[in-house]
Amino acid sequence: MLGHFPNQRVVLATVRSCAFALLAMAALPVCAEDVPPAPAPPPDPDPISVSAGMALEWREEGFDVTLLRTRVKIEQGNFTASGESAIIWKDAAGRVLLYLEGDARVRGGPARGNSGLIRRDGSGGLELDVASRNPIEQSVAVEDPLYQRALARLKSEIGQSSDEPGRAAVTLVDPMPIAELPAPDPNSELGALRRVRIFPRSAVPYDVLSYESTKTIPSEQIIVLTGGVNLVIDGVQLGETDLVDLSADRIVIWTRTPGGGSEFQAESVQSRDTPFTVYLEGNIVIRQGGRVMRAKKAVYDARQEKALLDDAEIRTFMPDLGAELRVRADRLRQITKSRFKAENAWLSTSKFGKPGYRLQAKEIFLEPRYDVPWLGLGDTVVDPRTGQTTTETPWFRSYDNKFMVHDVPIFYSPKLSGPATDPGIPLKTLSVGFDQIFGARVQTAWDVFSVLGQERPPNVELNVLADYYGKRGPATGFSGRAARVDPLGIPGYSTTNFLGYYVNDGGEDTLGGGLRGSIPIETQNRGRLLYRHQHQFPDGFGKVDHSRMLFEVGVESDRNFLEQYYQTEFRSDKNTENYLYFSQAVENWAWSGLGFVPVNDFDPATGWYPRFDTYGLSEPLFDGRLTWSQHTQAGYGDINPGDLPDPNVYGAGYANSFTPLPYLSDVEGGVFMTRHELAAPLSFGALNVVPFVMGDALFQQQGLTGDDITRFTISPGLRASIQAKKLYRNVHSRLFNVNGLMHKARLEAEYRYTDTTQPLGEIAQYNDLDDDAQEITRMNFGRRPDQFDPRLYGIRTGVGLPVTSPVYELVEDQEVIRLALRQRLQTKRGPPGNLRIQDWMTLDLEASLFPDAMRDNFGEELGLVGFDYRWHVGDRTTLFANGTTEFFENASKTYAAGFELSRGRRGTFTSYFQHIDAGGDPLNMLILSYQYELSPKWLTNASFIVDIQNPENRAQVAQLTRVGADFLYHFTFQNDVATNNVGGGFMIEPRFGPRAANPGLAGLFGLGR
């Protein structure tokens, strides 16, 4: 190959410079160890006679070039030279330059050598006597390894000359077999070696027949091996490993040995360009790195790294799948070391001989695809085309495709293309079920690229949703995600998620009991759109440490659609919003910009047009004696308090159950806030004391009542903490797995006095307190006593006082002492010699004291009392209890106690009792839940809620999953007393793709998308 020469022009220039330089020399000395130089005859006009087994000829910028192989012999008068192969250059003046290789000999010169250079006068003509003589394209000929070695030898001889013109020149190198001679560059392809080793396949030795064939040009050694053979070839450089392992009942090898002959060797070394072809028959197994191929008949060419297999199967382990990818074909071709073509084939991950599902195609191509690494994921390799570091992804292309379930075709596509970890199965999920709210339902998700037969862009998913609800109507939509590096040339990486869904709804919503049990819908055309994009800039971008940009667009058709159709998302995910956000950070300083546009009029939200924030944390002053922190915000806000339901649409009963939130009003205007804190950290041994003072200034162009408001706040205080520990070395218990105990206790205290110039009732709440689900629930509950006002609760807990608090409005005159005691009992557990420290018991206690109880805590000096206890009895068993309580009238009280049993990856069981007293009728409930893997084929999940106060079942959900070799089958049952909803469902997923590779408990339970 052209390992030493960048392109063809360079090769030709090298030919001209080397050949002319040598032909113009008067003489070249003979270089052979301990052998005198051959006498150089005078110029001989006799013709040069050349004989060989094969000749290739081409024209090369003023030279006639001939490549000779197999028993080359050159004669001119009394001069005779011979070798295994040769290159001849002849110019227009008749000057000839010969390169001999392989047992090179010159009569009267050195006895023999590996290669030699000879200059002769060819003006008398050049006569060729060869068995096979063919012209060849120059561009192909110059890539021949023999030609490359001749050029390398020419370059090494340019500097040699002689003082006696007209003498022939002969240069021979040390005698060595060609196969053992290292190339000029051992790292180049020319310098690669191949080692061949032959072993019996079992304890029974194989039979050998080895002979030299003279029917081919050049002659070959043929080796026939029977009785079970294992052939190992290394040095073929197959990426992660350079080893090829071939096993078969019978093997025939065609190769060449140095100097010819038929002697059999169980272990030999060859140059990589030496022909080596293997025919295999009977119980064939070929292993290449992570690939395993099986066939009845096969031919393997080690020099070109190609193979042809009949009635074959290839298996490749896919880490992303956690399983093997199987391709079965009538004929399998290995085109290159990493590219394959399968004819009349099917593809599957099933382990069955005949899979229950498969992708059947006329042709399937498997090949690597090189992509830019995303988030550091994937196996990093070097793209052979560009030399750049990329991620290698196994890729497939297939034509005339049928997706088969058993022998029934259910889908056809003329072409499919995508990652081999998700090879074009169009149906992603199928869910069938029934319940009281939606009736009979069918939900499906289809891969767009598979349906259209288009090649999937890297790191892109796009699905079409096609559903039907018996009591509601048909539905359709799309969902997907994408990830890109440097999108549109912008440095960094980005992730995108998008969703669109439409329902032609002809039913009613059921969100709970009572007035929420049968709610008319606002429009029959219901749905949503959501687009979320995040771009993370690389560190150092714009000379900052961290930069990111967030963008979201979302809209819903009506107030109840999300809660009805996407209940889990409504309760636990972030709000659907419309905003553009950008932030940058440099060490302990940061700034951000936000533009926010409310779209859904029924959701309470604040529009920002725009808003800017700056932060600085713990900036040292006076050599660290003081630290300064600050947060400054400026923007234009517009509060949307949220429209109430229309009685003409939703009915008077449901609509009248909603009341506006008292701290939200329809106001807008400029908002400016700046907050600063100075702290002086002091240390006295184990005691840490931090005096501090916080002050802020707030301006709202329109406050809660619509008037402009200016508020100033001053809040000095003192934080202190002390830690103590004691070691009990002699405490041991085999029952509780205790090996010594360390008791650690940390006492924390904070005193803070806060004074403001404006009462909380004048301040508009421009920053959201809660997400939409909580705010809509509060609107639905109607007016509640002040004890349950979330803003007053936030003031008592001090959530609005930290420098970086996002709800800085929650500040009021207050004096408070906060106390906390955090304790740990730690022990060592684990195998001998590898013990690790673990918490055995933890107990956290908290409480707050309010000296001005009437103003700050509804008349009670003690409040916000809470505890959290955990006892890790063992690595798999935990007892826990927690609770909070208040002491004023109608105060809320909650506590819970229970246990959790863990059995590692097989599952968990949790049971606990919970008491909730919110000033009315208390709730006492028993909650049971478990997730457990009964066996590798059966998974279960269930949860139960039982009301003990008024004995009845509140809700039950159970799911059973059957893990099949080809499919995952999910069976569900649910009963929700609050919505009077009883139903069940069935879901089937093909075990194709990363999500189905390891059907553990996480991700299998639940039918939500």
mmCIF file of C-alpha atoms in Angstrom, residues 663 769-770 778 786 788-795 810:
data_model
loop_
_atom_site.group_PDB
_atom_site.id
_atom_site.type_symbol
_atom_site.label_atom_id
_atom_site.label_comp_id
_atom_site.label_asym_id
_atom_site.label_seq_id
_atom_site.Cartn_x
_atom_site.Cartn_y
_atom_site.Cartn_z
ATOM 1 C CA TYR A 663 -51.814 36.640 47.151
ATOM 2 C CA LEU A 769 -44.697 29.699 45.199
ATOM 3 C CA ASP A 770 -45.762 26.297 43.868
ATOM 4 C CA ARG A 778 -55.676 25.477 46.545
ATOM 5 C CA ASP A 786 -54.450 31.819 57.771
ATOM 6 C CA PHE A 788 -52.864 27.167 55.969
ATOM 7 C CA ASP A 789 -51.743 30.204 53.984
ATOM 8 C CA PRO A 790 -48.619 29.048 52.105
ATOM 9 C CA ARG A 791 -47.044 32.504 52.299
ATOM 10 C CA LEU A 792 -47.356 32.627 56.096
ATOM 11 C CA TYR A 793 -45.940 29.117 56.328
ATOM 12 C CA GLY A 794 -43.014 30.218 54.167
ATOM 13 C CA ILE A 795 -42.331 33.167 56.461
ATOM 14 C CA LEU A 810 -41.800 36.198 51.794
#
